[in-house]
Short mmCIF file of C-alpha atoms and ligand atoms in Angstrom, two decimals:
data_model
loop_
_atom_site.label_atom_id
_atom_site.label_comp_id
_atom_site.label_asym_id
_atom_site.label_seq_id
_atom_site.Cartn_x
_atom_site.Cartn_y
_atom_site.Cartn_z
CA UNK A 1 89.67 91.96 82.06
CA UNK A 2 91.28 95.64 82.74
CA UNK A 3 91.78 95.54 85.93
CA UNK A 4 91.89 99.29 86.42
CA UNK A 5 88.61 100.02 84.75
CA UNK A 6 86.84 102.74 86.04
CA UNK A 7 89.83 103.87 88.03
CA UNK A 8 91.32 107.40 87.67
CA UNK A 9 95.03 107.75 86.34
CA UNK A 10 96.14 108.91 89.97
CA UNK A 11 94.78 106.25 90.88
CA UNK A 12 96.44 103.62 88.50
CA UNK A 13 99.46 105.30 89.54
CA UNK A 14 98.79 104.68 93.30
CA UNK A 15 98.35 101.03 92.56
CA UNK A 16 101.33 100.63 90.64
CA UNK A 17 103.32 102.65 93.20
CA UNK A 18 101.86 100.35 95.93
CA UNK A 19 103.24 97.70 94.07
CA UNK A 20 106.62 98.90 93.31
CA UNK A 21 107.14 99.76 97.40
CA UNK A 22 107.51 96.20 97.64
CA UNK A 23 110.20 95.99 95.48
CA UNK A 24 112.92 95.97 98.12
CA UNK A 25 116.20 94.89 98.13
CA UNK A 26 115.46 93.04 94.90
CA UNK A 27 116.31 96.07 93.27
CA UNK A 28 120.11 96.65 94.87
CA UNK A 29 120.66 93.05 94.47
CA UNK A 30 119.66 93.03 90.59
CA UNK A 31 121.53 96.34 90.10
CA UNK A 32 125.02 94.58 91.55
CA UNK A 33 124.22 91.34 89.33
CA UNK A 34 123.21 93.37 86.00
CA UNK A 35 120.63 92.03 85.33
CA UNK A 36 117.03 91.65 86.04
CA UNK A 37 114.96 88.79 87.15
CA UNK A 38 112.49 87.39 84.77
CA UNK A 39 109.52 87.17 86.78
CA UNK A 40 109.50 90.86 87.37
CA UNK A 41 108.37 91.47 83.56
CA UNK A 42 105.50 88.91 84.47
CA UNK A 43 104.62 90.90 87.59
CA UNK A 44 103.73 94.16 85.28
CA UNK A 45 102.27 92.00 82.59
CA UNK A 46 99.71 91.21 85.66
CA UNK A 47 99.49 94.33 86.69
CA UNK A 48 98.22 95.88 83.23
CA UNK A 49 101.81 97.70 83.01
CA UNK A 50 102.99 96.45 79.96
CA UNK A 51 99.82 96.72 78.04
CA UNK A 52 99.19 100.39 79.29
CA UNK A 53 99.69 102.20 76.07
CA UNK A 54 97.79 99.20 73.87
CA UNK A 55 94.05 99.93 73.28
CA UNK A 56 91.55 97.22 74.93
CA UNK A 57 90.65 95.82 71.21
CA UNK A 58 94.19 94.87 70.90
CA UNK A 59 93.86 93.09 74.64
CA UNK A 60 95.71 95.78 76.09
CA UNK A 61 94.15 98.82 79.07
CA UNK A 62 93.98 101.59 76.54
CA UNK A 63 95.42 104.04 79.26
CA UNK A 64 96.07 107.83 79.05
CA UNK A 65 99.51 108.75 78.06
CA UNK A 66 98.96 111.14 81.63
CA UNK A 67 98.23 107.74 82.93
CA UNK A 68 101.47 106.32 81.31
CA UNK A 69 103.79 109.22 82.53
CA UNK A 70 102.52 108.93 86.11
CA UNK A 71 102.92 105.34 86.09
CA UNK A 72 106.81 105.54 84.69
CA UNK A 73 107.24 108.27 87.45
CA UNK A 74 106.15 105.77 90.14
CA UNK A 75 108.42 103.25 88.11
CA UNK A 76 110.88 105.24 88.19
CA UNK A 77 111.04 106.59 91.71
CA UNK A 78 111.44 103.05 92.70
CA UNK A 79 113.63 101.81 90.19
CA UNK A 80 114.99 103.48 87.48
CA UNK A 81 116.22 100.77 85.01
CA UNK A 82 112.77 99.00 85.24
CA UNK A 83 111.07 102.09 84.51
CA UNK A 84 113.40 102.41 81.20
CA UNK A 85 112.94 98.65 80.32
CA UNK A 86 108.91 99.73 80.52
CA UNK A 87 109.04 102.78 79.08
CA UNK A 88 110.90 101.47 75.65
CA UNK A 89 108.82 97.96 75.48
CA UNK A 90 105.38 99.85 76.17
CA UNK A 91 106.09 103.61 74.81
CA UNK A 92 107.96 103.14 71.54
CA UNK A 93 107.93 99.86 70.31
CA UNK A 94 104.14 99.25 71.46
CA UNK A 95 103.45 102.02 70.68
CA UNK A 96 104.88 102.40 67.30
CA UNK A 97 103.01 98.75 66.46
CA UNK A 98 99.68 100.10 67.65
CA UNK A 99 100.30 103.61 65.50
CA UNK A 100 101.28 101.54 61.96
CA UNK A 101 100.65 97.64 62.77
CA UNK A 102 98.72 95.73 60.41
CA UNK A 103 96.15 93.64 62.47
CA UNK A 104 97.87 90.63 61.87
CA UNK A 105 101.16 92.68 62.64
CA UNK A 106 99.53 93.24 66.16
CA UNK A 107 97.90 90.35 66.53
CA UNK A 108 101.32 88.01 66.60
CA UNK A 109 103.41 90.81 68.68
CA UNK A 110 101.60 92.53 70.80
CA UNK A 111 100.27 89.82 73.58
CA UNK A 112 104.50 88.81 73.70
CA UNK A 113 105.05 92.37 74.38
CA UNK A 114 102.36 92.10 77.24
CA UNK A 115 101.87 89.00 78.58
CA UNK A 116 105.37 89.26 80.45
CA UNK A 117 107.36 86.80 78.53
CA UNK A 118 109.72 89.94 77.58
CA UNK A 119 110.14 93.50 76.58
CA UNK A 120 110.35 95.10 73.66
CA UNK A 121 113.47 96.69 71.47
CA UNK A 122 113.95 99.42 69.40
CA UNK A 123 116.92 100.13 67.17
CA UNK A 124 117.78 103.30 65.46
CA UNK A 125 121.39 103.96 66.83
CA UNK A 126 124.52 102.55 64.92
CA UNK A 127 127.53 102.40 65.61
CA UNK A 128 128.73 105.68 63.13
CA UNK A 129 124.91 107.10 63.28
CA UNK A 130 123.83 108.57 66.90
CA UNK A 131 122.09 111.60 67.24
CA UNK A 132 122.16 112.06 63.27
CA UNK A 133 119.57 109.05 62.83
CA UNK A 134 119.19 110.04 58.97
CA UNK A 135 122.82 108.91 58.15
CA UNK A 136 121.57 104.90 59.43
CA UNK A 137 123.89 102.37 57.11
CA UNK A 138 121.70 98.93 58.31
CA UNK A 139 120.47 98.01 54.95
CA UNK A 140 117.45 95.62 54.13
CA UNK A 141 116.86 94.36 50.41
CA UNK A 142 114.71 92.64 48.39
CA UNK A 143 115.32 88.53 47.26
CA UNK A 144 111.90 87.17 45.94
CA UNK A 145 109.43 87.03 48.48
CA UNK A 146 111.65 88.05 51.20
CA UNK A 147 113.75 91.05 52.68
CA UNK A 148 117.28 90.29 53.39
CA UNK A 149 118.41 92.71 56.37
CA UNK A 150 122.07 93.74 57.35
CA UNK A 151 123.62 95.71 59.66
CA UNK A 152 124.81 96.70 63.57
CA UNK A 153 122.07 98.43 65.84
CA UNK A 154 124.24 99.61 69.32
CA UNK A 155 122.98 100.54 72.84
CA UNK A 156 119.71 98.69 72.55
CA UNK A 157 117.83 98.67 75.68
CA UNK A 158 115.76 95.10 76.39
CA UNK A 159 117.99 93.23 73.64
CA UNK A 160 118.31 90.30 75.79
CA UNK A 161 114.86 90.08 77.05
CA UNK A 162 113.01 90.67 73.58
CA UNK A 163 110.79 88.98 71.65
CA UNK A 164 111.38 91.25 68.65
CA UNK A 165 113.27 94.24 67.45
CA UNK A 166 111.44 97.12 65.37
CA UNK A 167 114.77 97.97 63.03
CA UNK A 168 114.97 100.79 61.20
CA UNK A 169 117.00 99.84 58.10
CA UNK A 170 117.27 102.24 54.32
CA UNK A 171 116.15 100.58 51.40
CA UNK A 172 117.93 101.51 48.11
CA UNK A 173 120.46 104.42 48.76
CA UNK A 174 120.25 107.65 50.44
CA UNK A 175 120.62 111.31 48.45
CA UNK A 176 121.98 114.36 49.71
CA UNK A 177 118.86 116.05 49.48
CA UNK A 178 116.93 113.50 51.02
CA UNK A 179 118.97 111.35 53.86
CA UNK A 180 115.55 109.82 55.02
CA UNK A 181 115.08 108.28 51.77
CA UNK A 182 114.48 104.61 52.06
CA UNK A 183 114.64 104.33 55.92
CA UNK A 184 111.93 101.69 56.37
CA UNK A 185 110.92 99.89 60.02
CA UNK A 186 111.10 96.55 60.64
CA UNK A 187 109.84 94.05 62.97
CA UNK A 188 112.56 92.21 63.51
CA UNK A 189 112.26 88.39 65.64
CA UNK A 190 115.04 87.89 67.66
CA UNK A 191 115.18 84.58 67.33
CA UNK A 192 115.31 84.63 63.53
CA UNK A 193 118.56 82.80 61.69
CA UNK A 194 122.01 86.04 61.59
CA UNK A 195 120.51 87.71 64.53
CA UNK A 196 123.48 88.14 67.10
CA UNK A 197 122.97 89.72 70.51
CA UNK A 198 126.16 91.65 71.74
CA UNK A 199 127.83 91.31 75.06
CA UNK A 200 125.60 93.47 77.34
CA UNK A 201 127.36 96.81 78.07
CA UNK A 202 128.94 97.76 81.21
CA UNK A 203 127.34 101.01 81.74
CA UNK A 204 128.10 104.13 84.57
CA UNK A 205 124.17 103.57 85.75
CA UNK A 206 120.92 101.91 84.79
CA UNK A 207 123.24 98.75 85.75
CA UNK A 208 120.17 95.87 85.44
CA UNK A 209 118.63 97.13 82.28
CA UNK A 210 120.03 95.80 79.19
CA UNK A 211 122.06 97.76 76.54
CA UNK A 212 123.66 95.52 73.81
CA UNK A 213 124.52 95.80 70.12
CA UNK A 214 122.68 93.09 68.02
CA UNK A 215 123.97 92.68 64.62
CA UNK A 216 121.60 91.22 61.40
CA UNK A 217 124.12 88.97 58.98
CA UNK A 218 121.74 88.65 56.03
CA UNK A 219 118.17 87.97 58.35
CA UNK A 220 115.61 86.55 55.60
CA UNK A 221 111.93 88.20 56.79
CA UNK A 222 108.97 88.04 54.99
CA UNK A 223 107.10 91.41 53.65
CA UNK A 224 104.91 90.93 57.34
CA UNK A 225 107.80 92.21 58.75
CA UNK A 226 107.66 95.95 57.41
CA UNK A 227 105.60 97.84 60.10
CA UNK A 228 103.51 100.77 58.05
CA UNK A 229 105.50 101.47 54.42
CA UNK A 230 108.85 101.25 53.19
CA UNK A 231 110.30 104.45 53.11
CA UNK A 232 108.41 105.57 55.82
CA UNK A 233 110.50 104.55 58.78
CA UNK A 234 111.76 107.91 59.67
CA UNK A 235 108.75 109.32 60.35
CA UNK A 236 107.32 106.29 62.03
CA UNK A 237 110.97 106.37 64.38
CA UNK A 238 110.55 109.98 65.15
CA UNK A 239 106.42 109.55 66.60
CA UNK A 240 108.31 106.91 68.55
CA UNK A 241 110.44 109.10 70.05
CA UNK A 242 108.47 111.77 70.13
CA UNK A 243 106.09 109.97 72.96
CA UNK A 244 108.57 108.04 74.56
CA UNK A 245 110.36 111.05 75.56
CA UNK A 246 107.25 112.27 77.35
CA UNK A 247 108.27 108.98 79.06
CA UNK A 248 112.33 109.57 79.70
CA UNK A 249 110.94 113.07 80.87
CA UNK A 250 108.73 111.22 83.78
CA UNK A 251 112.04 108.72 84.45
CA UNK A 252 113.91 111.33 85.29
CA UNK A 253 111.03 112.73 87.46
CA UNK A 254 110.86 110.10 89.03
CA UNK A 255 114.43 109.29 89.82
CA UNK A 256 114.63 113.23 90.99
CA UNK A 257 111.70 112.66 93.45
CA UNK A 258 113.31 109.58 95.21
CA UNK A 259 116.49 111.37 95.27
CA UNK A 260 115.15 114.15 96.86
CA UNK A 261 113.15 112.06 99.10
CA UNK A 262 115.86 110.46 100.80
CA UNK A 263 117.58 113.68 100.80
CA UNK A 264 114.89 114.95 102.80
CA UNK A 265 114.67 112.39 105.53
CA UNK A 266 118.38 112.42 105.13
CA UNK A 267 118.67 115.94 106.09
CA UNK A 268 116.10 115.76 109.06
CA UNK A 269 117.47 112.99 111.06
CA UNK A 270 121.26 113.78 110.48
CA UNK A 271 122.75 116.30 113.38
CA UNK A 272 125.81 118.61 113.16
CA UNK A 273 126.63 121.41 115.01
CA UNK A 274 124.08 119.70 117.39
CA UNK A 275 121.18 120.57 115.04
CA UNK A 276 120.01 118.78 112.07
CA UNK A 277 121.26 119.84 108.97
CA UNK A 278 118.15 120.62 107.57
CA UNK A 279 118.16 123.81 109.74
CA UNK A 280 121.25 125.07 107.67
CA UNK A 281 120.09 127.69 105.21
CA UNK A 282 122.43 126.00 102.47
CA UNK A 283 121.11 122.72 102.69
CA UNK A 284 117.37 123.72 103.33
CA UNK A 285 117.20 126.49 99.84
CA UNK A 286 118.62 124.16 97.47
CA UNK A 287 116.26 121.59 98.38
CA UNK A 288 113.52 124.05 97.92
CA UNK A 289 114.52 125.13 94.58
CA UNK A 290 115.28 121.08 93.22
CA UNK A 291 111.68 120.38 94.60
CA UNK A 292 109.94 123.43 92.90
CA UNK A 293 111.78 122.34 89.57
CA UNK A 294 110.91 118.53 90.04
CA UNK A 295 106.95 120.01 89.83
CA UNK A 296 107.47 122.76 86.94
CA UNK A 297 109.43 119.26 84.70
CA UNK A 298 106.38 117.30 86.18
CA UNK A 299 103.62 119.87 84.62
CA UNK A 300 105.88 120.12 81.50
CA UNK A 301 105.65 116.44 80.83
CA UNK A 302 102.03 116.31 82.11
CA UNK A 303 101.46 119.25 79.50
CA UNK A 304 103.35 116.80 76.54
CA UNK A 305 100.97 113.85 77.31
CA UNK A 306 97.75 115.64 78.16
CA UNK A 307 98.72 117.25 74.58
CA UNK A 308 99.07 113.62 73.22
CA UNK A 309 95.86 112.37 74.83
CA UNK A 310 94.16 115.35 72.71
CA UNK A 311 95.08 114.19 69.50
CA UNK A 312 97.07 118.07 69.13
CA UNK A 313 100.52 118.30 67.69
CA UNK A 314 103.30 117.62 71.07
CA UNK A 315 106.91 117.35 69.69
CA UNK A 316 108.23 120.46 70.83
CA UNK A 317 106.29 120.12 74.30
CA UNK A 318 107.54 116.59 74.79
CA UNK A 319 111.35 117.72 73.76
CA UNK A 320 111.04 120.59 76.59
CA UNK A 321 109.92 118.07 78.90
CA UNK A 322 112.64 115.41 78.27
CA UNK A 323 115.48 118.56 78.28
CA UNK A 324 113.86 119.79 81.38
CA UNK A 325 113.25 117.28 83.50
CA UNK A 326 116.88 115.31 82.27
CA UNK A 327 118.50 117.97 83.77
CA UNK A 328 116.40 119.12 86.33
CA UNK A 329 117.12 115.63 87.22
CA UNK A 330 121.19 116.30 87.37
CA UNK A 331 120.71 118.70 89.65
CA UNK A 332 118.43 117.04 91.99
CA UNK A 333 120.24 114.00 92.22
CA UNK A 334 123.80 115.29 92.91
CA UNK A 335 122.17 118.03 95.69
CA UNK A 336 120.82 113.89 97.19
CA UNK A 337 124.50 112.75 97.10
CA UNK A 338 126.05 116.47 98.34
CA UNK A 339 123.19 116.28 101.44
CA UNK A 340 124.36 112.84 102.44
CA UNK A 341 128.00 114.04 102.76
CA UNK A 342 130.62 111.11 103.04
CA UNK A 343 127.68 108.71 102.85
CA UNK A 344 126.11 109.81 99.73
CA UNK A 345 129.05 108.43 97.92
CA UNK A 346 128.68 104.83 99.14
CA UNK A 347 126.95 102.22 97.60
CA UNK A 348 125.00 101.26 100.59
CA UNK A 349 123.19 104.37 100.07
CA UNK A 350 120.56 104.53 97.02
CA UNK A 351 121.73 108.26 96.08
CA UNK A 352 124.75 107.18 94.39
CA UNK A 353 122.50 105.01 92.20
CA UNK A 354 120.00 107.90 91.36
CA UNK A 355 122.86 110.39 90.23
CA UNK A 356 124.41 107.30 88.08
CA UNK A 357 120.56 106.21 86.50
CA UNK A 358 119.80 110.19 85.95
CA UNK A 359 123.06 110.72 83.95
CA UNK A 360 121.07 108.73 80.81
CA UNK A 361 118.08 110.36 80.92
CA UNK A 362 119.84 113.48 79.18
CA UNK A 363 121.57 111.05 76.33
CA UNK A 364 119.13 108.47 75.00
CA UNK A 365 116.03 109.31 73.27
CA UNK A 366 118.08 112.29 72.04
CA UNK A 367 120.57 114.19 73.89
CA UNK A 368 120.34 117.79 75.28
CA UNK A 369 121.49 119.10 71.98
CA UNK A 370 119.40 117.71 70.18
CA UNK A 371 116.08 118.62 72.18
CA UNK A 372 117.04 122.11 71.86
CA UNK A 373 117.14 121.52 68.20
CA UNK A 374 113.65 119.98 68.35
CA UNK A 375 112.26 122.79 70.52
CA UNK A 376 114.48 125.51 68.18
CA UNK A 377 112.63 124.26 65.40
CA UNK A 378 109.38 124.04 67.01
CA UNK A 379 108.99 127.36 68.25
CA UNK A 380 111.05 129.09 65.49
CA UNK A 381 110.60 129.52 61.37
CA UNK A 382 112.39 127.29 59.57
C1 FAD B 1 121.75 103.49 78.32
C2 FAD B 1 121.44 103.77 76.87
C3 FAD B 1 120.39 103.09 76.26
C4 FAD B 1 120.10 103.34 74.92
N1 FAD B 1 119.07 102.62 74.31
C5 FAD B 1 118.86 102.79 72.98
C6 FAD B 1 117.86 102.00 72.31
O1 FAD B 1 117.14 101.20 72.93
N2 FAD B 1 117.72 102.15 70.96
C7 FAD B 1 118.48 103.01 70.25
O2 FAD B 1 118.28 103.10 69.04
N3 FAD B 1 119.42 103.78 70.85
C8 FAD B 1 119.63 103.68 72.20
N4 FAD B 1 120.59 104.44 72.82
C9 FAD B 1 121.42 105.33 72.02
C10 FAD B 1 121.14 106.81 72.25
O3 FAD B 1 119.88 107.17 71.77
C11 FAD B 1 122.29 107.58 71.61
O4 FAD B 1 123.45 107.33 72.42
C12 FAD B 1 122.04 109.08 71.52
O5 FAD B 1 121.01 109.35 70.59
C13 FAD B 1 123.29 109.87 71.12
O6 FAD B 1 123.93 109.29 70.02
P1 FAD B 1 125.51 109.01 70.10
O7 FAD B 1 125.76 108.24 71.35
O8 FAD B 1 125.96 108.40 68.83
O9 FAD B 1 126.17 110.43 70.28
P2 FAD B 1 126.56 111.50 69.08
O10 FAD B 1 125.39 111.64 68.19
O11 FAD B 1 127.84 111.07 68.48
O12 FAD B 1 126.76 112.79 69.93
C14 FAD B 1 127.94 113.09 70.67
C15 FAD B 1 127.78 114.49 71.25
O13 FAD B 1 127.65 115.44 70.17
C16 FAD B 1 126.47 116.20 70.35
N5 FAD B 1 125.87 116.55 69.03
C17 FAD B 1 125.60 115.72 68.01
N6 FAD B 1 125.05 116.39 67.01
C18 FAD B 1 124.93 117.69 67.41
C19 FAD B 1 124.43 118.88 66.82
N7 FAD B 1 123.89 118.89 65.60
N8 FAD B 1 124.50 120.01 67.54
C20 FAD B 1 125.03 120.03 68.78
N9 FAD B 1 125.53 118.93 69.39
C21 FAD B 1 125.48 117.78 68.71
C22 FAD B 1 125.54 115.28 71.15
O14 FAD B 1 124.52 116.02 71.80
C23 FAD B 1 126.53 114.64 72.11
O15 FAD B 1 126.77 115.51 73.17
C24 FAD B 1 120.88 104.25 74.17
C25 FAD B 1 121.92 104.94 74.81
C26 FAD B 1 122.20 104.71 76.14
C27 FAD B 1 123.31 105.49 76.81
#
C-alpha cells in the first residue's frame, strides 16, 4: 500500500526528512568506513523512497518528480552520498526502465530496485569516453540467440550494491557522421558469468557511496536484456540524465542548506571581539547572499521538475539547475568551512564533509562545461 497516499509532496518530504534526522552518527561512522550499511537501503525501500519515481501499476508510489527533488534535498541535507546512491538507483536507472521497459523487463527488475535488497547502476562513462559519451568503445554483439557484451564502464555509483547495470554498449561500428550509431542500453545482471566489479575508488568526498569500474569479458545476455531498441541507447542515456540532473541539482541543494545551517548556528553561538561573529558585517552578507542563491537553484530545479511533471520539454531547464545549484553549492559550502574558522577544517565538524560531497555535484551527470553546452544549445540556434 502507498503509504503516502493522499499526502502532499511537502509533506512526503517532511516525512522523509523526519526520518533522515535520525540518521545520526551512523552517517560519520559510514563515511570513515566507506561504505554503507545494508539495512539503510531497506529502510527507504520501507519508506516508499526507492520506488518514488515508479508508477503504482509497477508496485511503486508514482510520485511527482517535485516530490522526488524535495525528497533528494531532504536526502541530501542529511547525507549526501545516500542521497546520490538514491538519486541514481531511483532517477536514472528506474527511471530509464519505467520510460522503455518491456513489462516483463519491469516486472523482473523493478521490485529488486525497490524492495531494498540494493540500488541501481548506470554506466555510460569509460575509461577514454567522459563527457564525450558518443565516442563509448564497450561493444555488445550478436552469437545466436544471445548478445555477447565487452568492455570497461568507470566511476559507477552503487556497483557494489546492485542488482543490475543498465550498460550502454555500440552495436556494429560508429561513423563520423553519426557517433551515436549503434549505442544500444542494456540491462546488465551483475551477477552474470565476465562481470568484474573494480576496487571501489578512494574518492576526495561522497566517501560511503560506491564508485567502481566493472568490466564485461564476453557477458552472454539474452535479447530481454536490451531495454527499448538497439541503436537507441543514446537517446534513452540522455532522458536519463536529463531527469536525474534535476536530481544532482536538489543534492547539491541540499548539501548547501545543511552547510549553511550549521554555518548559521555556527556563527550565532561563536564570540570574538566579545560579540558573536554573526554581528560582523563580513560574515553576516555572505551568508545572506549563499542563502538567497540556495532558494533561486531551489526554484530553478523546482522549475525543471514541475516542467517534467507537465509532460513539456525540460533539458535546458534541468541543465541550468544542475550548473546552478553545483556551484551555488561551492560557494555555500566553503563560506560553512571559512565561518567555522580553524574548526571548519576538522573532521569532527560536518562542514569539511559538505565542501568535499559538493565538489561532485559539478562533475558527474555532466560537468559545468558541459551544462553550458546543453543550455547553449537550448536557448540558442543550432
Ligand atoms: C563520484 C562520481 C560518480 C560517478 N558516477 C557515475 C555513474 O554512476 N555512471 C557513469 O556513467 N558515470 C559516472 N561518473 C562519471 C562522470 O559522469 C564523469 O566523470 C563526467 O561525465 C566527466 O567525464 P570525465 O571524468 O571523463 O572528464 P572529461 O570528459 O575528460 O573532462 C575533463 C575536463 O574537460 C572538460 N571538457 C570536456 N569536454 C569539453 C568541451 N567540449 N568543452 C569544454 N570543456 C570540456 C570537462 O568539463 C572537464 O572539466 C561519476 C563520476 C564521479 C566523480
Amino acid at each position: 500500500m502507498n503509504p503516502y497516499a493522499g499526502r502532499t509532496e511537502r509533506e512526503l518530504a517532511a516525512a522523509v526528512a523526519g526520518w533522515a534526522k535520525g540518521l545520526g552518527p551512523l552517517v560519520a561512522t559510514a563515511e570513515e568506513a566507506g561504505t554503507m550499511p545494508r539495512e539503510i537501503f531497506v529502510e527507504l525501500a520501507r519508506l516508499g523512497v526507492l520506488g518514488m519515481t515508479v508508477p503504482e501499476r509497477d508496485g511503486g508510489l508514482g510520485a511527482s518528480a517535485v516530490a522526488f527533488a524535495l525528497v533528494l534535498e531532504e536526502l541530501a541535507a542529511a547525507w549526501a552520498s545516500l542521497a546520490v546512491a538514491v538519486s541514481v538507483n531511483s532517477g536514472i536507472v528506474a527511471g530509464s526502465l519505467v520510460r522503455h521497459g518491456t513489462p516483463e523487463q519491469r516486472a523482473r527488475w523493478l521490485p529488486r530496485l525497490m524492495d531494498g535488497s540494493g540500488v541501481g547502476a548506470f554506466g555510460l562513462t569509460e575509461p577514454a569516453s567522459g563527457s564525450d559519451a558518443a565516442s563509448l568503445r564497450g561493444s555488445a554483439r550478436r552469437d545466436g540467440d544471445c548478445w555477447v557484451l565487452d568492455g570497461t564502464k568507470a566511476f559507477i555509483t552503487n556497483a557494489r550494491y546492485a542488482p543490475c547495470l543498465v550498460a550502454l554498449l555500440r552495436v556494429g561500428e560508429a561513423t563520423a557522421d553519426r557517433p551515436h550509431a549503434g549505442i544500444t542500453a542494456f540491462i546488465v545482471p551483475l551477477d552474470a558469468k565476465g562481470v568484474t566489479i573494480g576496487t571501489p575508488e578512494r574518492k576526495l568526498g561522497l566517501l560511503a557511496s560506491d564508485t567502481s569500474a566493472v568490466t564485461l569479458e564476453a557477458v552472454r545476455v539474452g535479447n530481454d536484456a536490451v531495454l527499448g531498441q538497439v541503436g537507441k541507447g543514446f537517446a534513452i542515456a540522455m532522458a536519463g540524465l536529463d531527469a536525474g540532473r534535476i536530481g544532482i541539482a536538489a543534492q547539491a541543494i541540499g548539501i548547501a542548506r545543511g552547510a549553511l545551517a550549521l554555518a548559521r548556528a555556527y556563527a550565532t553561538e561563536r564570540r570574538q571581539f566579545g560579540r558573536p561573529i554573526a554581528d560582523f558585517q563580513m560574515i553576516r552578507f555572505p551568508i545572506a547572499r549563499r542563502e538567497t542563491e540556495l532558494d533561486a537553484a531551489r526554484l530553478l530545479a523546482l522549475r525543471a521538475a514541475w516542467l517534467r511533471d507537465q509532460g513539456r520539454p525540460f533539458t535546458g531547464e534541468a541543465s541550468m539547475a544542475k550548473l546552478y545549484a553545483s556551484e551555488a553549492a561551492q560557494r555555500a559550502t566553503h563560506l560553512a568551512v571559512q565561518v567555522f574558522g580553524g574548526y571548519g577544517y576538522m573532521r569532527e565538524y560536518a562542514v569539511e564533509r559538505a565542501a568535499r560531497d559538493a565538489r561532485a555535484t559539478t562533475i558527474y551527470e555532466g560537468t559545468s562545461e558541459i551544462q553550458r553546452l546543453v543550455i547553449a544549445r537550448s536557448v540558442l540556434a543550432a
